[in-house]
Short mmCIF file of C-alpha atoms and ligand atoms in Angstrom, two decimals:
data_model
loop_
_atom_site.label_atom_id
_atom_site.label_comp_id
_atom_site.label_asym_id
_atom_site.label_seq_id
_atom_site.Cartn_x
_atom_site.Cartn_y
_atom_site.Cartn_z
CA UNK B 865 0.00 0.00 0.00
CA UNK B 866 2.65 2.44 1.17
CA UNK B 867 4.94 1.31 -1.56
CA UNK B 868 2.44 1.91 -4.34
CA UNK B 869 1.73 5.40 -2.97
CA UNK B 870 5.40 6.32 -3.28
CA UNK B 871 5.46 4.82 -6.75
CA UNK B 872 2.46 6.90 -7.76
CA UNK B 873 4.07 10.05 -6.35
CA UNK B 874 7.24 9.29 -8.28
CA UNK B 875 5.33 8.93 -11.53
CA UNK B 876 3.44 12.15 -10.80
CA UNK B 877 6.76 13.90 -10.16
CA UNK B 878 8.12 12.60 -13.44
CA UNK B 879 5.07 13.72 -15.40
CA UNK B 880 4.57 17.12 -13.81
CA UNK B 881 8.06 18.30 -12.89
CA UNK B 882 11.09 16.44 -14.29
CA UNK B 883 11.49 15.50 -17.14
CA UNK B 884 7.84 16.34 -17.89
CA UNK B 885 5.73 19.48 -17.85
CA UNK B 886 7.63 22.02 -15.75
CA UNK B 887 11.11 21.18 -17.04
CA UNK B 888 10.08 21.33 -20.68
CA UNK B 889 8.12 24.57 -20.28
CA UNK B 890 10.93 26.36 -18.42
CA UNK B 891 13.73 25.19 -20.71
CA UNK B 892 11.59 25.70 -23.82
CA UNK B 893 10.83 29.32 -22.99
CA UNK B 894 14.46 29.81 -22.03
CA UNK B 895 15.62 28.50 -25.43
CA UNK B 896 13.06 30.71 -27.20
CA UNK B 897 14.48 33.73 -25.35
CA UNK B 898 18.03 32.77 -26.27
CA UNK B 899 17.00 32.36 -29.90
CA UNK B 900 15.49 35.85 -30.06
CA UNK B 901 18.49 37.37 -28.32
CA UNK B 902 20.97 35.63 -30.62
CA UNK B 903 19.11 36.71 -33.77
CA UNK B 904 19.06 40.28 -32.46
CA UNK B 905 22.78 40.24 -31.66
CA UNK B 906 23.57 38.88 -35.13
CA UNK B 907 21.62 41.80 -36.64
CA UNK B 908 23.56 44.24 -34.42
CA UNK B 909 20.55 44.95 -32.23
CA UNK B 910 20.33 44.95 -28.46
CA UNK B 911 17.45 42.52 -28.56
CA UNK B 912 14.73 41.68 -26.07
CA UNK B 913 15.63 40.45 -22.58
CA UNK B 914 16.00 36.70 -22.06
CA UNK B 915 12.71 36.67 -20.15
CA UNK B 916 10.80 38.05 -23.14
CA UNK B 917 8.94 34.77 -23.97
CA UNK B 918 7.70 34.71 -20.36
CA UNK B 919 6.37 38.24 -20.70
CA UNK B 920 4.68 37.34 -23.98
CA UNK B 921 3.11 34.23 -22.46
CA UNK B 922 1.83 36.01 -19.34
CA UNK B 923 0.55 38.95 -21.34
CA UNK B 924 -1.43 36.71 -23.67
CA UNK B 925 -2.96 35.01 -20.61
CA UNK B 926 -4.27 38.42 -19.57
CA UNK B 927 -5.90 39.25 -22.88
CA UNK B 928 -9.52 38.73 -23.81
CA UNK B 929 -10.26 35.42 -25.59
CA UNK B 930 -12.41 36.03 -28.65
CA UNK B 931 -14.18 33.13 -30.36
CA UNK B 932 -15.29 34.19 -33.84
CA UNK B 933 -18.88 33.56 -34.97
CA UNK B 934 -17.80 31.26 -37.80
CA UNK B 935 -15.75 29.07 -35.47
CA UNK B 936 -16.59 25.69 -34.00
CA UNK B 937 -16.12 26.69 -30.37
CA UNK B 938 -15.25 23.35 -28.74
CA UNK B 939 -12.70 22.31 -31.37
CA UNK B 940 -11.31 25.83 -31.59
CA UNK B 941 -10.54 25.91 -27.87
CA UNK B 942 -9.45 22.26 -27.58
CA UNK B 943 -6.85 22.38 -30.38
CA UNK B 944 -4.07 24.16 -28.45
CA UNK B 945 -4.57 21.84 -25.48
CA UNK B 946 -4.28 18.78 -27.73
CA UNK B 947 -0.96 20.05 -29.05
CA UNK B 948 0.24 20.86 -25.55
CA UNK B 949 -0.66 17.40 -24.23
CA UNK B 950 1.09 15.74 -27.15
CA UNK B 951 4.24 17.71 -26.40
CA UNK B 952 4.23 16.81 -22.70
CA UNK B 953 3.84 13.13 -23.54
CA UNK B 954 6.66 13.47 -26.02
CA UNK B 955 8.87 14.98 -23.32
CA UNK B 956 8.38 11.84 -21.22
CA UNK B 957 9.73 9.70 -24.05
CA UNK B 958 12.88 11.75 -24.52
CA UNK B 959 15.55 10.62 -22.08
CA UNK B 960 17.99 12.90 -20.29
CA UNK B 961 20.77 10.63 -21.51
CA UNK B 962 20.48 7.57 -19.27
CA UNK B 963 17.39 8.73 -17.35
CA UNK B 964 13.98 8.38 -18.94
CA UNK B 965 10.40 7.93 -17.81
CA UNK B 966 9.14 5.62 -20.51
CA UNK B 967 11.49 3.48 -22.49
CA UNK B 968 10.84 0.51 -24.63
CA UNK B 969 11.71 -1.16 -27.85
CA UNK B 970 9.99 1.13 -30.30
CA UNK B 971 9.91 4.52 -28.58
CA UNK B 972 11.52 6.20 -31.57
CA UNK B 973 8.55 5.14 -33.69
CA UNK B 974 6.13 6.37 -31.03
CA UNK B 975 7.98 9.69 -31.03
CA UNK B 976 7.68 9.90 -34.80
CA UNK B 977 3.92 9.63 -34.49
CA UNK B 978 3.72 12.00 -31.52
CA UNK B 979 5.75 14.59 -33.41
CA UNK B 980 2.86 15.12 -35.81
CA UNK B 981 0.39 15.93 -33.03
CA UNK B 982 1.36 19.62 -32.52
CA UNK B 983 1.23 20.22 -36.27
CA UNK B 984 -2.11 18.44 -36.52
CA UNK B 985 -3.40 20.51 -33.59
CA UNK B 986 -2.46 23.64 -35.50
CA UNK B 987 -4.30 22.34 -38.56
CA UNK B 988 -7.42 21.43 -36.53
CA UNK B 989 -7.43 24.79 -34.73
CA UNK B 990 -6.96 26.71 -37.94
CA UNK B 991 -9.73 24.90 -39.76
CA UNK B 992 -12.08 25.35 -36.79
CA UNK B 993 -11.54 29.11 -36.85
CA UNK B 994 -13.26 29.42 -40.22
CA UNK B 995 -10.97 32.07 -41.65
CA UNK B 996 -9.88 31.88 -45.30
CA UNK B 997 -6.34 32.92 -44.38
CA UNK B 998 -6.24 30.00 -41.96
CA UNK B 999 -7.25 27.76 -44.87
CA UNK B 1000 -4.19 28.79 -46.85
CA UNK B 1001 -2.06 28.37 -43.73
CA UNK B 1002 -3.39 24.86 -43.16
CA UNK B 1003 -2.59 23.67 -46.67
CA UNK B 1004 0.91 25.08 -46.30
CA UNK B 1005 1.33 23.44 -42.91
CA UNK B 1006 0.38 20.08 -44.43
CA UNK B 1007 2.91 20.45 -47.23
CA UNK B 1008 5.57 21.44 -44.67
CA UNK B 1009 4.75 18.35 -42.64
CA UNK B 1010 5.10 16.11 -45.67
CA UNK B 1011 8.39 17.78 -46.58
CA UNK B 1012 10.25 17.23 -43.33
CA UNK B 1013 8.72 13.87 -42.44
CA UNK B 1014 10.51 11.95 -45.23
CA UNK B 1015 14.06 13.09 -44.36
CA UNK B 1016 13.30 12.60 -40.66
CA UNK B 1017 12.29 8.97 -41.25
CA UNK B 1018 15.44 8.31 -43.31
CA UNK B 1019 17.59 9.86 -40.57
CA UNK B 1020 16.03 7.70 -37.88
CA UNK B 1021 16.42 4.65 -40.11
CA UNK B 1022 20.14 5.25 -40.58
CA UNK B 1023 20.64 5.75 -36.85
CA UNK B 1024 18.67 2.58 -36.14
CA UNK B 1025 20.71 0.60 -38.66
CA UNK B 1026 24.01 1.92 -37.29
CA UNK B 1027 23.19 1.06 -33.70
CA UNK B 1028 21.21 -2.15 -34.12
CA UNK B 1029 22.89 -3.62 -37.16
CA UNK B 1030 20.54 -5.62 -39.33
CA UNK B 1031 18.11 -5.86 -36.39
CA UNK B 1032 17.40 -2.09 -36.55
CA UNK B 1033 17.29 -0.54 -33.06
CA UNK B 1034 14.38 1.87 -32.51
CA UNK B 1035 14.90 2.33 -28.79
CA UNK B 1036 16.25 5.74 -27.76
CA UNK B 1037 17.54 4.29 -24.49
CA UNK B 1038 19.59 1.66 -26.33
CA UNK B 1039 20.87 4.25 -28.81
CA UNK B 1040 22.14 6.37 -25.91
CA UNK B 1041 23.72 3.35 -24.20
CA UNK B 1042 25.38 2.27 -27.44
CA UNK B 1043 26.90 5.74 -27.80
CA UNK B 1044 28.19 5.65 -24.23
CA UNK B 1045 30.34 2.63 -25.11
CA UNK B 1046 31.06 3.31 -28.82
CA UNK B 1047 31.41 7.10 -28.89
CA UNK B 1048 28.87 9.73 -29.99
CA UNK B 1049 27.21 9.12 -33.34
CA UNK B 1050 28.20 12.65 -34.35
CA UNK B 1051 31.81 11.44 -34.61
CA UNK B 1052 31.01 8.51 -36.89
CA UNK B 1053 31.75 9.82 -40.41
CA UNK B 1054 28.91 7.86 -42.00
CA UNK B 1055 26.32 9.72 -39.92
CA UNK B 1056 27.59 13.27 -40.42
CA UNK B 1057 25.30 13.88 -43.46
CA UNK B 1058 22.36 12.61 -41.40
CA UNK B 1059 23.31 15.01 -38.62
CA UNK B 1060 23.35 17.94 -41.05
CA UNK B 1061 19.96 16.84 -42.39
CA UNK B 1062 18.59 16.68 -38.84
CA UNK B 1063 19.87 20.22 -38.20
CA UNK B 1064 17.75 21.31 -41.17
CA UNK B 1065 14.70 19.30 -40.11
CA UNK B 1066 14.54 20.99 -36.68
CA UNK B 1067 13.64 24.52 -37.90
CA UNK B 1068 10.90 23.18 -40.20
CA UNK B 1069 9.42 21.13 -37.40
CA UNK B 1070 9.48 24.09 -34.99
CA UNK B 1071 8.44 26.56 -37.70
CA UNK B 1072 11.11 29.25 -37.41
CA UNK B 1073 11.97 31.93 -39.91
CA UNK B 1074 12.91 30.58 -43.35
CA UNK B 1075 10.53 27.63 -42.94
CA UNK B 1076 7.57 29.41 -41.32
CA UNK B 1077 5.61 29.51 -44.57
CA UNK B 1078 2.51 28.27 -42.74
CA UNK B 1079 2.51 31.24 -40.37
CA UNK B 1080 3.92 33.90 -42.65
CA UNK B 1081 2.69 36.99 -40.83
CA UNK B 1082 3.45 39.40 -43.64
CA UNK B 1083 1.54 37.56 -46.37
CA UNK B 1084 -1.19 35.44 -44.79
CA UNK B 1085 -1.46 37.11 -41.36
CA UNK B 1086 -0.08 34.26 -39.21
CA UNK B 1087 -2.07 31.58 -41.09
CA UNK B 1088 -3.81 29.10 -38.76
CA UNK B 1089 -3.30 31.41 -35.77
CA UNK B 1090 -5.06 34.36 -37.37
CA UNK B 1091 -8.22 34.30 -35.23
CA UNK B 1092 -6.61 33.18 -31.98
CA UNK B 1093 -6.25 35.62 -29.10
CA UNK B 1094 -5.69 35.45 -25.37
CA UNK B 1095 -5.05 32.19 -23.53
CA UNK B 1096 -5.36 29.76 -26.52
CA UNK B 1097 -2.80 31.82 -28.42
CA UNK B 1098 -0.57 31.76 -25.34
CA UNK B 1099 -0.71 27.95 -25.36
CA UNK B 1100 0.14 27.84 -29.07
CA UNK B 1101 3.15 30.11 -28.50
CA UNK B 1102 4.17 27.89 -25.58
CA UNK B 1103 3.87 24.84 -27.86
CA UNK B 1104 6.36 26.38 -30.29
CA UNK B 1105 8.82 27.02 -27.47
CA UNK B 1106 8.41 23.48 -26.11
CA UNK B 1107 8.89 22.05 -29.59
CA UNK B 1108 12.21 23.91 -29.72
CA UNK B 1109 13.45 22.09 -26.65
CA UNK B 1110 12.02 18.70 -27.60
CA UNK B 1111 13.53 18.72 -31.09
CA UNK B 1112 16.95 19.88 -29.90
CA UNK B 1113 16.84 17.33 -27.06
CA UNK B 1114 16.00 14.59 -29.55
CA UNK B 1115 18.95 15.71 -31.66
CA UNK B 1116 21.20 15.66 -28.59
CA UNK B 1117 20.15 12.14 -27.69
CA UNK B 1118 20.51 10.86 -31.24
CA UNK B 1119 23.92 12.29 -32.02
CA UNK B 1120 25.53 13.31 -28.70
CA UNK B 1121 24.02 10.65 -26.46
CA UNK B 1122 27.34 9.40 -25.18
CA UNK B 1123 28.39 12.32 -23.01
CA UNK B 1124 26.48 11.19 -19.93
CA UNK B 1125 28.38 11.73 -16.67
CA UNK B 1126 26.83 8.70 -14.97
CA UNK B 1127 29.89 6.58 -15.74
CA UNK B 1128 32.24 9.17 -14.23
CA UNK B 1129 30.55 10.07 -10.95
CA UNK B 1130 28.23 7.10 -10.58
CA UNK B 1131 24.51 6.99 -11.27
CA UNK B 1132 22.32 9.00 -8.95
CA UNK B 1133 20.64 12.36 -8.57
CA UNK B 1134 23.84 14.45 -9.00
CA UNK B 1135 24.61 12.63 -12.25
CA UNK B 1136 21.08 13.24 -13.56
CA UNK B 1137 21.26 16.93 -12.63
CA UNK B 1138 24.66 17.29 -14.30
CA UNK B 1139 23.39 15.43 -17.36
CA UNK B 1140 20.42 17.78 -17.58
CA UNK B 1141 22.75 20.80 -17.48
CA UNK B 1142 25.01 19.34 -20.17
CA UNK B 1143 21.98 18.52 -22.28
CA UNK B 1144 20.62 22.07 -22.02
CA UNK B 1145 24.03 23.45 -23.00
CA UNK B 1146 24.12 21.23 -26.10
CA UNK B 1147 20.53 22.25 -26.85
CA UNK B 1148 21.58 25.93 -26.79
CA UNK B 1149 24.34 25.24 -29.31
CA UNK B 1150 21.93 23.28 -31.53
CA UNK B 1151 19.36 26.09 -31.26
CA UNK B 1152 22.00 28.54 -32.39
CA UNK B 1153 23.16 26.45 -35.35
CA UNK B 1154 19.85 25.18 -36.61
CA UNK B 1155 17.47 28.04 -35.82
CA UNK B 1156 19.03 31.39 -34.90
CA UNK B 1157 21.83 31.34 -37.48
CA UNK B 1158 19.58 30.30 -40.36
CA UNK B 1159 16.90 32.76 -39.22
CA UNK B 1160 19.32 35.68 -39.17
CA UNK B 1161 20.77 35.12 -42.63
CA UNK B 1162 17.82 34.02 -44.77
CA UNK B 1163 14.45 35.25 -46.00
CA UNK B 1164 11.29 33.12 -46.10
CA UNK B 1165 10.96 30.21 -48.55
CA UNK B 1166 8.10 29.80 -50.97
CA UNK B 1167 6.12 26.68 -50.21
CA UNK B 1168 7.04 24.84 -53.41
CA UNK B 1169 10.72 25.68 -52.89
CA UNK B 1170 10.53 24.39 -49.35
CA UNK B 1171 9.06 21.10 -50.55
CA UNK B 1172 11.72 20.73 -53.23
CA UNK B 1173 14.52 21.64 -50.83
CA UNK B 1174 13.51 19.00 -48.31
CA UNK B 1175 12.86 16.20 -50.77
CA UNK B 1176 16.10 16.75 -52.67
CA UNK B 1177 18.84 18.33 -50.54
CA UNK B 1178 17.84 17.26 -47.05
CA UNK B 1179 16.46 13.86 -48.01
CA UNK B 1180 19.54 13.37 -50.20
CA UNK B 1181 21.87 14.03 -47.26
CA UNK B 1182 19.92 11.62 -45.10
CA UNK B 1183 19.86 8.97 -47.84
CA UNK B 1184 23.62 9.29 -48.28
CA UNK B 1185 24.03 8.41 -44.63
CA UNK B 1186 21.64 5.50 -44.96
CA UNK B 1187 23.58 4.07 -47.89
CA UNK B 1188 26.92 4.48 -46.11
CA UNK B 1189 25.55 2.84 -42.98
CA UNK B 1190 24.02 0.01 -44.96
CA UNK B 1191 27.43 -0.79 -46.43
CA UNK B 1192 28.78 -1.10 -42.92
CA UNK B 1193 30.67 2.18 -42.54
CA UNK J 819 0.31 37.40 -7.60
CA UNK J 820 -0.34 35.98 -11.05
CA UNK J 821 -2.59 38.94 -11.82
CA UNK J 822 0.21 41.32 -10.86
CA UNK J 823 2.67 39.43 -13.04
CA UNK J 824 0.22 39.61 -15.94
CA UNK J 825 -0.24 43.36 -15.51
CA UNK J 826 3.54 43.84 -15.34
CA UNK J 827 4.15 41.82 -18.50
CA UNK J 828 1.47 43.85 -20.33
CA UNK J 829 3.99 46.65 -20.39
CA UNK J 830 6.93 44.47 -21.34
CA UNK J 831 5.45 42.82 -24.40
CA UNK J 832 3.16 45.13 -26.40
CA UNK J 833 2.47 43.86 -29.90
CA UNK J 834 1.74 46.49 -32.52
CA UNK J 835 -0.80 46.36 -35.32
CA UNK J 836 -0.53 49.09 -37.90
CA UNK J 837 -3.43 50.46 -39.94
CA UNK J 838 -2.81 52.82 -42.82
CA UNK J 839 -5.88 54.96 -43.45
CA UNK J 840 -4.63 56.80 -46.49
CA UNK J 841 -1.34 58.17 -45.27
CA UNK J 842 1.35 59.38 -47.65
CA UNK J 843 3.55 56.47 -46.47
CA UNK J 844 5.99 58.81 -44.72
CA UNK J 845 4.83 57.88 -41.22
CA UNK J 846 4.64 54.18 -42.09
CA UNK J 847 8.28 54.17 -43.07
CA UNK J 848 9.22 55.87 -39.82
CA UNK J 849 7.32 53.25 -37.84
CA UNK J 850 9.30 50.52 -39.59
CA UNK J 851 12.50 52.46 -38.93
CA UNK J 852 11.78 52.10 -35.22
CA UNK J 853 12.22 48.34 -35.53
CA UNK J 854 15.53 48.52 -37.42
CA UNK J 855 18.90 47.90 -35.73
CA UNK J 856 19.47 51.62 -35.19
CA UNK J 857 16.46 52.16 -32.90
CA UNK J 858 15.57 48.54 -32.09
CA UNK J 859 12.19 48.82 -30.38
CA UNK J 860 12.29 45.06 -29.82
CA UNK J 861 14.46 45.63 -26.76
CA UNK J 862 11.27 46.85 -25.04
CA UNK J 863 9.37 43.84 -26.34
CA UNK J 864 7.62 45.65 -29.21
CA UNK J 865 6.77 43.37 -32.09
CA UNK J 866 4.73 43.84 -35.26
CA UNK J 867 1.71 41.53 -35.22
CA UNK J 868 0.14 40.27 -38.43
CA UNK J 869 -3.48 40.31 -37.33
CA UNK J 870 -5.60 42.60 -35.11
CA UNK J 871 -6.43 39.63 -32.87
CA UNK J 872 -2.82 39.50 -31.66
CA UNK J 873 -2.48 43.23 -31.16
CA UNK J 874 -2.16 45.25 -27.96
CA UNK J 875 -1.41 48.62 -29.50
CA UNK J 876 -3.14 49.74 -32.69
CA UNK J 877 -1.20 52.38 -34.59
CA UNK J 878 -3.24 54.54 -36.97
CA UNK J 879 -1.56 56.61 -39.65
CA UNK J 880 -3.15 58.77 -42.34
CA UNK J 881 -6.04 61.25 -42.43
CA UNK J 882 -8.81 58.57 -42.42
CA UNK J 883 -10.39 58.67 -45.84
CA UNK J 884 -14.15 58.09 -46.10
CA UNK J 885 -13.45 54.67 -47.60
CA UNK J 886 -11.31 53.55 -44.68
CA UNK J 887 -13.44 54.95 -41.84
CA UNK J 888 -15.77 51.96 -41.49
CA UNK J 889 -12.93 49.53 -41.95
CA UNK J 890 -10.94 51.28 -39.22
CA UNK J 891 -13.86 51.02 -36.78
CA UNK J 892 -14.44 47.37 -37.68
CA UNK J 893 -10.76 46.49 -37.28
CA UNK J 894 -10.59 48.18 -33.89
CA UNK J 895 -13.60 46.17 -32.73
CA UNK J 896 -11.67 42.96 -33.45
CA UNK J 897 -8.81 43.78 -31.08
CA UNK J 898 -9.09 41.96 -27.73
CA UNK J 899 -9.15 44.02 -24.52
CA UNK J 900 -7.07 45.61 -23.02
CA UNK J 901 -5.95 47.62 -26.02
CA UNK J 902 -4.44 51.02 -26.76
CA UNK J 903 -4.87 53.27 -29.78
CA UNK J 904 -1.97 55.44 -30.93
CA UNK J 905 -2.15 57.95 -33.80
CA UNK J 906 0.94 58.48 -35.88
CA UNK J 907 1.75 61.90 -37.33
CA UNK J 908 -0.32 65.02 -37.78
CA UNK J 909 -2.69 63.50 -40.34
CA UNK J 910 -5.03 61.56 -38.02
CA UNK J 911 -5.11 64.46 -35.56
CA UNK J 912 -6.02 67.30 -37.88
CA UNK J 913 -6.02 66.19 -41.48
CA UNK J 914 -2.75 68.04 -42.03
CA UNK J 915 -2.25 68.92 -45.71
CA UNK J 916 -5.33 66.93 -46.68
CA UNK J 917 -7.64 69.06 -44.50
CA UNK J 918 -10.72 70.29 -46.32
CA UNK J 919 -10.82 67.47 -48.81
CA UNK J 920 -14.29 66.03 -49.46
CA UNK J 921 -12.99 62.51 -48.85
CA UNK J 922 -11.14 63.04 -45.58
CA UNK J 923 -12.77 62.49 -42.20
CA UNK J 924 -9.81 63.65 -40.14
CA UNK J 925 -9.77 64.30 -36.66
CA UNK J 926 -9.88 60.63 -35.79
CA UNK J 927 -10.88 61.49 -32.21
CA UNK J 928 -14.40 62.13 -33.49
CA UNK J 929 -15.18 58.45 -33.80
CA UNK J 930 -12.36 56.52 -32.10
CA UNK J 931 -10.94 56.77 -28.58
CA UNK J 932 -7.27 57.77 -28.84
CA UNK J 933 -4.85 57.07 -25.98
CA UNK J 934 -1.62 58.57 -27.31
CA UNK J 935 -1.12 60.99 -30.19
CA UNK J 936 2.35 61.33 -31.69
CA UNK J 937 2.76 64.58 -33.61
CA UNK J 938 5.03 65.43 -36.53
CA UNK J 939 5.07 65.30 -40.29
CA UNK J 940 6.79 62.95 -40.52
CA UNK J 941 7.10 61.68 -36.96
CA UNK J 942 10.58 61.21 -35.57
CA UNK J 943 11.53 57.64 -34.65
CA UNK J 944 12.53 58.85 -31.17
CA UNK J 945 9.06 60.33 -30.72
CA UNK J 946 7.48 57.09 -31.92
CA UNK J 947 9.42 55.05 -29.36
CA UNK J 948 8.49 57.49 -26.59
CA UNK J 949 4.84 57.44 -27.64
CA UNK J 950 4.65 53.66 -27.90
CA UNK J 951 6.31 53.30 -24.52
CA UNK J 952 3.72 55.62 -23.02
CA UNK J 953 1.00 53.50 -24.64
CA UNK J 954 2.54 50.40 -23.07
CA UNK J 955 2.33 52.06 -19.65
CA UNK J 956 -1.33 52.86 -20.28
CA UNK J 957 -1.87 49.20 -21.20
CA UNK J 958 -0.56 48.13 -17.80
CA UNK J 959 -2.90 50.60 -16.06
CA UNK J 960 -5.85 49.30 -18.07
CA UNK J 961 -5.04 45.72 -17.12
CA UNK J 962 -4.71 46.71 -13.44
CA UNK J 963 -8.12 48.37 -13.66
CA UNK J 964 -9.51 45.09 -15.04
CA UNK J 965 -8.08 43.20 -12.04
CA UNK J 966 -10.18 45.21 -9.60
S1 SF4 G 2541 1.72 63.22 -41.08
FE1 SF4 G 2541 2.87 63.86 -42.87
S2 SF4 G 2541 4.26 62.14 -43.26
FE2 SF4 G 2541 2.67 61.39 -41.91
S3 SF4 G 2541 1.16 60.50 -43.25
FE3 SF4 G 2541 0.53 62.61 -42.90
S4 SF4 G 2541 1.41 63.78 -44.57
FE4 SF4 G 2541 2.46 61.78 -44.52
#
């Protein structure tokens, strides 16, 4: 009886605080702040303070929530929550190196499915709002989804083949353990093209500057988000920030999974805390390379160019890795 | 405590929506200049929003032509509370050089509540930043009034 109570509390702690809800929200908003600051510094501006995403989030909570006449109210208000829930569940599947809440044989495949939920939530919310601009945004969001999904699958396939051999390993936990004994995948030459492809998949998944065709505020007035205001908009903005952390954390686990400190100072709470810090540091670097840098130096893609870019250049990079790995490199 | 935090962040993250009601484009350019690296209004959290639903501060430029009057009123009605209205340049205040035209409805105060009026033809970017900052302070006061 007592034992199961402690177990339940532990699970609750994992879901609500670490590595679930609270951790992802705090680090996500922190990364979003860093991204804005870095872009500003690269454009020789002072830039907003690091806490700016917090201010934006709190401010939106304090605004009036308007539901347009043409909207389907229940779906319109549920969509951001669906996306948010999907992201929290996703956070539970992503290990902090050795430490994870859920782990199993196919969690990478589960993640692949969960990754579509925030994008689908955006599509549902946009279509429920009944605005024509949202309609254009939705179709663009779908094309974006199709574009980055193919390279992402090829990347995961090459990682799985490298780690599991012909058995294909789709367990993130095992991938991390394999890297701890065989060195980070980032230093295996065969996987470097896949790593570059992953760096390009992250901004499309999160929807930052050159790949934000679905939410282009200057041409289609923020697309699916056009009618949202107040708290639902705040949740959507939070979703974007959380996606930033989840995608960079996934990258860290896939390619830099071997830098866990557990083997140096022994497993335990200090090791987990240290791992979390190292992971956030790597996430900051990945945010800089994949999002801020590209954001600061490029203008927005057209949707057909985006599709072509992902299915040729990015998918090509990923496929190169897959071929190399398949020949045992 | 949360309500206080919300009121505080009202001032730190005002999103701007800009409506051109027939201006000569001079003031519009100056508003954009405020966001460039030289003046960088983003350090106060200012950001251009793409739709009135996301806006906190609505910036009106131009002498309000008869065609745009209804559209201006309709757009303002779509902005969620609390909101602030700022006029840019002399045109919305008096009609400026367009005064007396049959198609100009100028002073905008006649049919819209204005919180801050920035004068000049064209406005100076420094004046725009000062005016927008004042509007942000008014936003915080409005939110505090809603708390009570
Ligand atoms: S105030 Fe002067 S610069 Fe501004 S819109 Fe009117 S005429 Fe143009």
